[in-house]
PDB file of C-alpha atoms in Angstrom:
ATOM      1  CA  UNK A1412     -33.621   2.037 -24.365  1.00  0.00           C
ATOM      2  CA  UNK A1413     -33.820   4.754 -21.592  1.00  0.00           C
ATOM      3  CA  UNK A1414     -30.798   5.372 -20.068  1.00  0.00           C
ATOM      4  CA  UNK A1415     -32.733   6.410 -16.552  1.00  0.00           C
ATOM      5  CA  UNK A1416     -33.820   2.677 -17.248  1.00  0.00           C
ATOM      6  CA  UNK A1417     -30.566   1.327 -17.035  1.00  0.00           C
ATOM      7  CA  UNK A1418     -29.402   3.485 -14.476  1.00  0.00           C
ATOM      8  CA  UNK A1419     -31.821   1.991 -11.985  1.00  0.00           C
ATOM      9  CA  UNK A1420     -31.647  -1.876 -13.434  1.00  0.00           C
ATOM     10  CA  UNK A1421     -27.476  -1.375 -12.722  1.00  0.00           C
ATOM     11  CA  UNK A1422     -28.868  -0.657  -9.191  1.00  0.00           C
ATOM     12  CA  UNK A1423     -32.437  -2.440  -8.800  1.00  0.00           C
ATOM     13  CA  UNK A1424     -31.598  -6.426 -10.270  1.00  0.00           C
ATOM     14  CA  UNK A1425     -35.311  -7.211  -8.853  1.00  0.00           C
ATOM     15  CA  UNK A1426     -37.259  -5.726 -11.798  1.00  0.00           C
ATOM     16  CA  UNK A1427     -41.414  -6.490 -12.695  1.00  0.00           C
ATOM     17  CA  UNK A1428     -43.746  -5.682 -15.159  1.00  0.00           C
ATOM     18  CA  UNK A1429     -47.210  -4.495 -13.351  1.00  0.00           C
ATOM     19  CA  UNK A1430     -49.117  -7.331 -14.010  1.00  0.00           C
ATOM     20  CA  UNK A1431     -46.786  -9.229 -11.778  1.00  0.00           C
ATOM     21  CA  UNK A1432     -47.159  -6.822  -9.738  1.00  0.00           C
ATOM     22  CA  UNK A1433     -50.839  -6.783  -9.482  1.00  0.00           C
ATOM     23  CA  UNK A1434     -51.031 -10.641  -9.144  1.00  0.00           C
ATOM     24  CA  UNK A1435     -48.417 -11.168  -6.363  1.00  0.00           C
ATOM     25  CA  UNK A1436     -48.370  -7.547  -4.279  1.00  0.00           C
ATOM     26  CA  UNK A1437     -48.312  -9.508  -1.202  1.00  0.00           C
ATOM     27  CA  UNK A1438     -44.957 -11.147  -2.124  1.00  0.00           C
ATOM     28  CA  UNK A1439     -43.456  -8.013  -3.179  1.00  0.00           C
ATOM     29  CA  UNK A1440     -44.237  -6.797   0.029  1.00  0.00           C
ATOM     30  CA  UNK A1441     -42.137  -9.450   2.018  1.00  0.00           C
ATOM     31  CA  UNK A1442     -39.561  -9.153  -0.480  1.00  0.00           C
ATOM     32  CA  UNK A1443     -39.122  -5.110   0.554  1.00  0.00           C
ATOM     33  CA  UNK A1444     -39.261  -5.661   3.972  1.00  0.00           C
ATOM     34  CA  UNK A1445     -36.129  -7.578   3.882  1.00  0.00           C
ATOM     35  CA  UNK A1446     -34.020  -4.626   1.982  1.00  0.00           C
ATOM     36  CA  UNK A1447     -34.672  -5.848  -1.237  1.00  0.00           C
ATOM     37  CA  UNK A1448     -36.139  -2.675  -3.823  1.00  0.00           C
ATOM     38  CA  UNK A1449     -38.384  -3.814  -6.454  1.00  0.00           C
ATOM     39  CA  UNK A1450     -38.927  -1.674  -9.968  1.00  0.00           C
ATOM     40  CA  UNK A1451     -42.446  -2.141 -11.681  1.00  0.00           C
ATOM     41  CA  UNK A1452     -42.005  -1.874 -15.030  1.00  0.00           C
ATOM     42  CA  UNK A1453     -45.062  -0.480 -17.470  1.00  0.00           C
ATOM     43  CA  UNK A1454     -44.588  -0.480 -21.368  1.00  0.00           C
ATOM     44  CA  UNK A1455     -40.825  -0.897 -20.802  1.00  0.00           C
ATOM     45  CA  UNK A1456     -40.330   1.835 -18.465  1.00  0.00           C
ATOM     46  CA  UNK A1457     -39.730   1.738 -14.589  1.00  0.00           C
ATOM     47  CA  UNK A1458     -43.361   3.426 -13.186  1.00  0.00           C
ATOM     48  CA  UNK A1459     -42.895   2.859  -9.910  1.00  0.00           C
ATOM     49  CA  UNK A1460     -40.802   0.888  -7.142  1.00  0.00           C
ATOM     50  CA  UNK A1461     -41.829  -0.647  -3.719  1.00  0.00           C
ATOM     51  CA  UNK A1462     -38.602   0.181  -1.190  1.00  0.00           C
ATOM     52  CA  UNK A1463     -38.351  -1.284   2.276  1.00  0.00           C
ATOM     53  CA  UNK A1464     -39.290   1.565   4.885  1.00  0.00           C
ATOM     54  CA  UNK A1465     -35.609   2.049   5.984  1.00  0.00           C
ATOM     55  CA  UNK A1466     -35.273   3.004   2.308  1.00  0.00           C
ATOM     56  CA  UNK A1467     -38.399   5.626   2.374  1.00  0.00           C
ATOM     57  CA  UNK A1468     -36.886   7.133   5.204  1.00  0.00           C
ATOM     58  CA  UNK A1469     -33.543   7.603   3.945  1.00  0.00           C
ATOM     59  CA  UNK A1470     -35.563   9.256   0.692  1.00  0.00           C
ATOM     60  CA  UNK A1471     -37.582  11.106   2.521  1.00  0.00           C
ATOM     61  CA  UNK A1472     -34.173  12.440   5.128  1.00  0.00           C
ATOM     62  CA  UNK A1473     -32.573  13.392   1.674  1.00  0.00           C
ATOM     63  CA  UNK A1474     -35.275  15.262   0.616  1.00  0.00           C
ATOM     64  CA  UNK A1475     -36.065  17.109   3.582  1.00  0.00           C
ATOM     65  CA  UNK A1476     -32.387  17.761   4.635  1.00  0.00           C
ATOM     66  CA  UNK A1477     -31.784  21.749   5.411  1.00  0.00           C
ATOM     67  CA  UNK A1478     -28.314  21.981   5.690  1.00  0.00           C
ATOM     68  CA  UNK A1479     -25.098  19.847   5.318  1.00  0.00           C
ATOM     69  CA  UNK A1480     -25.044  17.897   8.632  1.00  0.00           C
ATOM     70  CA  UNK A1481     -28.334  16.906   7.751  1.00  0.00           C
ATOM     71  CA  UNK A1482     -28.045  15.501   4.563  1.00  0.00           C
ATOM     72  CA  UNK A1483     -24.399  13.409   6.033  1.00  0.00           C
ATOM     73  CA  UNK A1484     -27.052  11.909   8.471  1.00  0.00           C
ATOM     74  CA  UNK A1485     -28.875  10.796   6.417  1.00  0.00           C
ATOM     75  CA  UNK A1486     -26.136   8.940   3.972  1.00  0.00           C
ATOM     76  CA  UNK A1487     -25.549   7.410   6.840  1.00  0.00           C
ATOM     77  CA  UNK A1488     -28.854   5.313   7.520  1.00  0.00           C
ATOM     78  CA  UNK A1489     -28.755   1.442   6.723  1.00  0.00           C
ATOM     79  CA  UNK A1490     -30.978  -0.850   5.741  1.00  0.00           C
ATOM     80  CA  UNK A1491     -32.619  -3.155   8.670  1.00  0.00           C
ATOM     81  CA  UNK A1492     -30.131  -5.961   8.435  1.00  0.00           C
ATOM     82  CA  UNK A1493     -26.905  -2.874   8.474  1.00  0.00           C
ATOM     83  CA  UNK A1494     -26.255  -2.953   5.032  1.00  0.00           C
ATOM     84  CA  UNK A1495     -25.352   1.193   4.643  1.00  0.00           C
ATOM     85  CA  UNK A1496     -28.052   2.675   1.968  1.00  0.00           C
ATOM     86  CA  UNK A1497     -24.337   4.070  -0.217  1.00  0.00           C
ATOM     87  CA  UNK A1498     -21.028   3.129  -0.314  1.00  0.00           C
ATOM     88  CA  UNK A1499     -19.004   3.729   2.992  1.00  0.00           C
ATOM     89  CA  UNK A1500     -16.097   5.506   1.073  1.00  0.00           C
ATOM     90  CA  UNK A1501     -18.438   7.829  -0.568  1.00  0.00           C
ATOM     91  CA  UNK A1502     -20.174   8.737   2.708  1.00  0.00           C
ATOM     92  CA  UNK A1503     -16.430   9.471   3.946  1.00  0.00           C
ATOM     93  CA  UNK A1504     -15.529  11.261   1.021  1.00  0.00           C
ATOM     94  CA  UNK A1505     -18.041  13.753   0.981  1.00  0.00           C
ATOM     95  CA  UNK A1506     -17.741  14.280   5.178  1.00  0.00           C
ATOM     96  CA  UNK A1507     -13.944  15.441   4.368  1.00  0.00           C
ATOM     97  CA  UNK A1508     -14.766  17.276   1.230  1.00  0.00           C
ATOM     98  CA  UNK A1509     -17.232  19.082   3.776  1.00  0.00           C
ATOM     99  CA  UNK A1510     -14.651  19.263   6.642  1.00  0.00           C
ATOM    100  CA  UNK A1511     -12.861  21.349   3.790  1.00  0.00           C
ATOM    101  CA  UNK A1512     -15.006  23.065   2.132  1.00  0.00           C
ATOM    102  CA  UNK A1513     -16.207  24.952   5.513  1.00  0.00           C
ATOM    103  CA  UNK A1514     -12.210  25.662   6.831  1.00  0.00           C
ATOM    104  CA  UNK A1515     -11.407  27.348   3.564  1.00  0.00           C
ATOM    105  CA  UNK A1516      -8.039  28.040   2.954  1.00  0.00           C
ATOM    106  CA  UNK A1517      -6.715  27.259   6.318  1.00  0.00           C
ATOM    107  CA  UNK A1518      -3.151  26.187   7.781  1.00  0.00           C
ATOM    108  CA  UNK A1519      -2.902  22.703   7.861  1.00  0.00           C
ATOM    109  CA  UNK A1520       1.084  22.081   8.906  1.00  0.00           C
ATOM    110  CA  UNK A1521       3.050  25.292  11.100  1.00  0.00           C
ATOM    111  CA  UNK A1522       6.298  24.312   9.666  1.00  0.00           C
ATOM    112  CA  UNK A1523       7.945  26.328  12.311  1.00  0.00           C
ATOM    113  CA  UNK A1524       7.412  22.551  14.201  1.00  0.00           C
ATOM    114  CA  UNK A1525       9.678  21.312  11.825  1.00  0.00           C
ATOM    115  CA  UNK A1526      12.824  20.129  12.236  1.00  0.00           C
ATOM    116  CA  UNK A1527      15.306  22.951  11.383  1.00  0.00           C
ATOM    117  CA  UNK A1528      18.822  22.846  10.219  1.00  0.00           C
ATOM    118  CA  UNK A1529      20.866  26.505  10.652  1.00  0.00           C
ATOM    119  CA  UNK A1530      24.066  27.800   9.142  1.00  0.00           C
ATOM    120  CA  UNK A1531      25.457  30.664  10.406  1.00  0.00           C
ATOM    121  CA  UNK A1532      22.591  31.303  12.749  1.00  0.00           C
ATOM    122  CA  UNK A1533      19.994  31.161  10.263  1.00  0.00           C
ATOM    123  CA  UNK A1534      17.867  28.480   9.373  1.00  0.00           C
ATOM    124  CA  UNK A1535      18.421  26.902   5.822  1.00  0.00           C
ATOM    125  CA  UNK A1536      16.805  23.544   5.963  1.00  0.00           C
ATOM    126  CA  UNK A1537      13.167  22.767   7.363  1.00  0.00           C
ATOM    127  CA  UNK A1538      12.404  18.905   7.442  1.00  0.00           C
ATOM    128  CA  UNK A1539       8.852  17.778   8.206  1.00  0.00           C
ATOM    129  CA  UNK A1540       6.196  15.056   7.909  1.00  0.00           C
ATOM    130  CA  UNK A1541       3.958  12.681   9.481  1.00  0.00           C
ATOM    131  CA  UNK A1542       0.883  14.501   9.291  1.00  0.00           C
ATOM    132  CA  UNK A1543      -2.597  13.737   7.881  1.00  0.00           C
ATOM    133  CA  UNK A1544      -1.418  15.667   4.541  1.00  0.00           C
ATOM    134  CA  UNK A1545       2.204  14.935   4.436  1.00  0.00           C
ATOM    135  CA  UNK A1546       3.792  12.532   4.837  1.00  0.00           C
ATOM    136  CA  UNK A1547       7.565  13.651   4.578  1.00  0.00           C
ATOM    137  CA  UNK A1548       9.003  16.900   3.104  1.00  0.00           C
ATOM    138  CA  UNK A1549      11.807  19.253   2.979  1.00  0.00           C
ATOM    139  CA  UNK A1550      12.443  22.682   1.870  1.00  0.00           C
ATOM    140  CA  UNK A1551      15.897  24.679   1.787  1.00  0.00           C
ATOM    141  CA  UNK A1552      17.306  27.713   0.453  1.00  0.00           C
ATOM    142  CA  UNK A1553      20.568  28.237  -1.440  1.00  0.00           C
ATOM    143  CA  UNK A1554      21.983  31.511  -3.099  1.00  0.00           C
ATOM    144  CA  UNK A1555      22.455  31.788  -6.551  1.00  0.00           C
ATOM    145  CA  UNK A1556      25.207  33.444  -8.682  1.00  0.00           C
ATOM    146  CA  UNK A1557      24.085  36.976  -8.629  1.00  0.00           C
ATOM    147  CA  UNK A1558      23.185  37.063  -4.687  1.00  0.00           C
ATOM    148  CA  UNK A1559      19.691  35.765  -5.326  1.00  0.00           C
ATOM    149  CA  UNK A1560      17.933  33.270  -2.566  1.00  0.00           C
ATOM    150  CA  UNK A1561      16.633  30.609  -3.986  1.00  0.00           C
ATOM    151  CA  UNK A1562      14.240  27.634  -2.432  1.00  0.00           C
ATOM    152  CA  UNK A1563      14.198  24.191  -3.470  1.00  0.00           C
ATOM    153  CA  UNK A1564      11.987  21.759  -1.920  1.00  0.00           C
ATOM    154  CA  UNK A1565       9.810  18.205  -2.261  1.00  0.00           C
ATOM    155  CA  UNK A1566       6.542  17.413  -0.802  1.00  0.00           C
ATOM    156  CA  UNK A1567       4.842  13.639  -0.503  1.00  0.00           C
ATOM    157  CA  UNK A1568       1.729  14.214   0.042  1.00  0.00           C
ATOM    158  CA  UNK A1569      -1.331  11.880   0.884  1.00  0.00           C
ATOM    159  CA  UNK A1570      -3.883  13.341  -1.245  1.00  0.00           C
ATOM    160  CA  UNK A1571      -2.010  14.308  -4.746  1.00  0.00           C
ATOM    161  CA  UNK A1572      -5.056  16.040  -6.167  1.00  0.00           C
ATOM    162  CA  UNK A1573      -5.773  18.522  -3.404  1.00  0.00           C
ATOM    163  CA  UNK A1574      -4.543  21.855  -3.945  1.00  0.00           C
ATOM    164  CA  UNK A1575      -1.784  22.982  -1.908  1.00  0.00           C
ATOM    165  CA  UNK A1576       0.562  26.176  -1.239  1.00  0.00           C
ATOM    166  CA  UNK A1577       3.486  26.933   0.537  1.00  0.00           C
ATOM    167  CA  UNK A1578       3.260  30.809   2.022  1.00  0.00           C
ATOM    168  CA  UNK A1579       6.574  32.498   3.206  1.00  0.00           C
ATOM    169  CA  UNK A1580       6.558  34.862   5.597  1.00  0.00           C
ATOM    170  CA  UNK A1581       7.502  37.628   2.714  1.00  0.00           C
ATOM    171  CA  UNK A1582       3.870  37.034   1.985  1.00  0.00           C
ATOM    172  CA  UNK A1583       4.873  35.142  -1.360  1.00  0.00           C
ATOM    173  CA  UNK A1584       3.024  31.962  -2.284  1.00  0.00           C
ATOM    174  CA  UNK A1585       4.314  28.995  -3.869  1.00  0.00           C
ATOM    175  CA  UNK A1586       1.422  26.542  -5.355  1.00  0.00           C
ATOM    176  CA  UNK A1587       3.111  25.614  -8.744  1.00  0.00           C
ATOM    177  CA  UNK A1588       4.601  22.048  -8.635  1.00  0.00           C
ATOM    178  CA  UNK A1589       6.293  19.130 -10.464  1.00  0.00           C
ATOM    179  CA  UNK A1590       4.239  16.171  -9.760  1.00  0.00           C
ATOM    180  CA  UNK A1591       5.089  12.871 -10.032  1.00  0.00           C
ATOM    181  CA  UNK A1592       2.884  10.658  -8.405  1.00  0.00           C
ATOM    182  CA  UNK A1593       2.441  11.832  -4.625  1.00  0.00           C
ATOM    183  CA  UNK A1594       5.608  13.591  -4.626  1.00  0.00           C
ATOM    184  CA  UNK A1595       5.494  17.460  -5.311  1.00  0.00           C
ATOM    185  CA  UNK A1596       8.573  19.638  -5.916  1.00  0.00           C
ATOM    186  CA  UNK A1597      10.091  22.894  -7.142  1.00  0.00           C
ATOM    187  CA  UNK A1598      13.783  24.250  -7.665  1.00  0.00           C
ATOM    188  CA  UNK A1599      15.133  27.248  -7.607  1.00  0.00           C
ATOM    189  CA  UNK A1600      12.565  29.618  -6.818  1.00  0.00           C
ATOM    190  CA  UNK A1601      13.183  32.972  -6.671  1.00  0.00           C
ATOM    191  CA  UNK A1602      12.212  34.752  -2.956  1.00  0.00           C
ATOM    192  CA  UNK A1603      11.545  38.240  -2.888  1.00  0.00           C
ATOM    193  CA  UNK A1604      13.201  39.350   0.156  1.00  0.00           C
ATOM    194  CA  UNK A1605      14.065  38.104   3.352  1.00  0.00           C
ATOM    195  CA  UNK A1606      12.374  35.325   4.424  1.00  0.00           C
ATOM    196  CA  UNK A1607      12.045  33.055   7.829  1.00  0.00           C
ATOM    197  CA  UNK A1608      12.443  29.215   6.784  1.00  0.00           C
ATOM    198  CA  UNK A1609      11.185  27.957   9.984  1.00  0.00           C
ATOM    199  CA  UNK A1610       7.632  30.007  10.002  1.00  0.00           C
ATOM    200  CA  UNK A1611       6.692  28.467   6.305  1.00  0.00           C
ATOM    201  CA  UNK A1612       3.046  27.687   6.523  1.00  0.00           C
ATOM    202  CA  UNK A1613       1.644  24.813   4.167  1.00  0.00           C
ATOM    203  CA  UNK A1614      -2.186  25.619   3.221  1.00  0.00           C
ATOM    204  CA  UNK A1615      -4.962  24.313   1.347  1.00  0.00           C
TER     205      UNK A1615
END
């Protein structure tokens, strides 16, 4: 069988051949206006569909859309009764992948709002969380046998999958992680020079 077939019966349950069709337009008609799409089915395959005219339009927005904001207007028509035309989490999903995709690479915690913890006036600790991309965290530096600083540090964040980096203010970047479910971490990292704990920027 066609698989385009079965991709619109797992969508459209309301399926007719075109004789039915022909015979009983009039219902058909009622039966769109309320929401309900229709396929007409010739030979086997879908040949056409009747669509209520919230549906046309939100074909027709698709279709003509020029630019992003148009096209997340128009995912975001309903049908007549309010019944959205997709799925509210997709419509959400694509307005942050968006939101994103436009900021670039962009700052999304200063750490230097952190809260700091200093030993002999310097700051060795950085604890932070509570934001829309973390939820807790902490990163600290210790010095290893042969004088080296290294940085240690854990990350829970609420989106596992997106890519993140830590950038020191060496200009070094750290984006290489254990991951174990929403919890990201490194040890002993090498830094390259001096660094200042407290301006750590976390981007994406």
């Amino acid at each position: 069988m066609d698989v385009r077939l079965l991709q619109v019966r797992s969508v459209t349950k309301n399926v007719k051949n075109s004789r039915y069709a022909r015979q009983n337009f009039a219902e058909l008609l009622d039966t769109a206006t309320g929401g309900e799409r229709i396929a007409i089915e010739r030979m086997g395959h879908v040949a056409a569909a009747v669509v209520s005219p919230a549906a046309l339009l939100f074909l027709e927005s698709i279709e003509c859309a020029e630019n992003v904001d148009q096209l997340l207007a128009a995912l975001s028509l309903k049908e007549a009764d309010g019944r959205p035309m997709v799925r509210p989490d997709l419509g959400a999903s694509l307005m942050i992948a968006v939101r994103e995709r436009r900021g670039g690479p962009r700052g999304i915690m200063e750490l230097s709002r952190a809260v700091p913890t200093h030993r002999d006036g310097k700051v060795v600790l950085i604890e932070f969380g509570d934001d829309d991309a973390i939820q807790d965290g902490s990163i600290h530096t210790s010095t290893g046998r042969d004088g080296q600083t290294l940085l240690h540090g854990w990350l829970e964040v609420t989106a596992p999958d997106r890519p993140l980096a830590l950038e020191l203010t060496n200009g070094q970047r750290i984006d290489t992680f254990e991951r174990n479910g929403n919890v990201l971490s490194f040890q002993r990292v090498p830094v390259n020079g001096d660094i200042e704990l407290e301006f750590t920027k976390l981007r994406y």
